Tab-separated table of C-alpha atoms in Angstrom:
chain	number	residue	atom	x	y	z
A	1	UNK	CA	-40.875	-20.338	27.680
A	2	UNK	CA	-39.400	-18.290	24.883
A	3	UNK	CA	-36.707	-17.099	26.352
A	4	UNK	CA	-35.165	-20.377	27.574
A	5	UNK	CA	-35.921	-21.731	23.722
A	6	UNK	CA	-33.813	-18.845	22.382
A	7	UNK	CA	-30.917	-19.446	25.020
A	8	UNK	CA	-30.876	-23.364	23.949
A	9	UNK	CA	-30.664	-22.359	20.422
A	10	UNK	CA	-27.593	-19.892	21.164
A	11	UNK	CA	-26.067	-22.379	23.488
A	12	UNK	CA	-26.375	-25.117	20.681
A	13	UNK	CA	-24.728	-22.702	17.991
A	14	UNK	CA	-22.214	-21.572	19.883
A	15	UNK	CA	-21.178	-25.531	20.331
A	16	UNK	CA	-21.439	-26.195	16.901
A	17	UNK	CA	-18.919	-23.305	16.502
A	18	UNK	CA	-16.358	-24.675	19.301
A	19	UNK	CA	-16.561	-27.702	17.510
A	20	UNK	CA	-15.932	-25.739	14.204
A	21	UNK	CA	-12.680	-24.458	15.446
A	22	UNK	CA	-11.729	-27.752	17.354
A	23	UNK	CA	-12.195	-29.705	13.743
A	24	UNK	CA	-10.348	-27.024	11.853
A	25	UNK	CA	-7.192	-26.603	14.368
A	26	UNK	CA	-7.447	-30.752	14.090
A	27	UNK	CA	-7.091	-30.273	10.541
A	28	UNK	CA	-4.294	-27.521	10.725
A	29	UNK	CA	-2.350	-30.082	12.873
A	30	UNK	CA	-2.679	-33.082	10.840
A	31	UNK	CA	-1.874	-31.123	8.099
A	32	UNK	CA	1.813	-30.217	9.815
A	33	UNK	CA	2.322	-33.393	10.721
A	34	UNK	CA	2.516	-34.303	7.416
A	35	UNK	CA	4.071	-31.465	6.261
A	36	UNK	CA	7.075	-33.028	8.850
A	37	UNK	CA	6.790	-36.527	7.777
A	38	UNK	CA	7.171	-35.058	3.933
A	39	UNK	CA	10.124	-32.710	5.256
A	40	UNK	CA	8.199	-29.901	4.047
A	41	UNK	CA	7.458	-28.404	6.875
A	42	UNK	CA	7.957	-24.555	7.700
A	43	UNK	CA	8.565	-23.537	4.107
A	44	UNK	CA	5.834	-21.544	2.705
A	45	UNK	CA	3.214	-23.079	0.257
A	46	UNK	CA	2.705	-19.556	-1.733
A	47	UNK	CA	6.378	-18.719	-2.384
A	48	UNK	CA	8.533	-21.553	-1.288
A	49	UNK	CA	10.898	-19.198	1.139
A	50	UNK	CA	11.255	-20.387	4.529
A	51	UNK	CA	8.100	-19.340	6.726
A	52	UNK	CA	10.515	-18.323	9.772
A	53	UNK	CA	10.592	-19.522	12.801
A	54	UNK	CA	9.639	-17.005	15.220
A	55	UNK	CA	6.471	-17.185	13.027
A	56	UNK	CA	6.227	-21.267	13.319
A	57	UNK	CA	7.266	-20.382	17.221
A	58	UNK	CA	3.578	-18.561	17.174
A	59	UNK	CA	1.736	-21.523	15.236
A	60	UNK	CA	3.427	-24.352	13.377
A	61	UNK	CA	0.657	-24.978	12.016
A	62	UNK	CA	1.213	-21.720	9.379
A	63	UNK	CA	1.836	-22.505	5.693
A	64	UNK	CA	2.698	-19.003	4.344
A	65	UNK	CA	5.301	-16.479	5.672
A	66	UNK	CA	4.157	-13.249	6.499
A	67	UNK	CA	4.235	-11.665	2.958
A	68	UNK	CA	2.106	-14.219	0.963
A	69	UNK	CA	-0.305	-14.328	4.424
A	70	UNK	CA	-1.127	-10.798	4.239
């Protein structure tokens, strides 16, 4: 009945979210990849210092250091 309608409708959101966040980190990675390939990777894209890499340690997929991220 109703109830099982609105649990298939959650269910189906909450995929379409997963697959949100699955095609965004996809995106973040390709992203680095290139950012290696160019030999820009770990310097930040807001102020050009070097990101850090305890912070690329924690994602390398980052593209700001901590002060232009916050």
């Amino acid at each position: 009945g109703r109830l099982s309608r609105m649990d298939a409708l959650q269910q189906q959101a909450m995929a379409a979210a997963q697959d949100a966040r699955r095609m965004g980190r996809a995106r973040a990675i390709e992203a680095a990849i290139r950012r290696i390939e160019a030999g820009e990777f770990g310097w930040c894209d807001g102020c050009g210092d070097f990101i850090g890499t305890p912070r690329l340690d924690l994602n390398p997929t980052v593209m700001r250091c901590r002060d232009c991220a916050s």
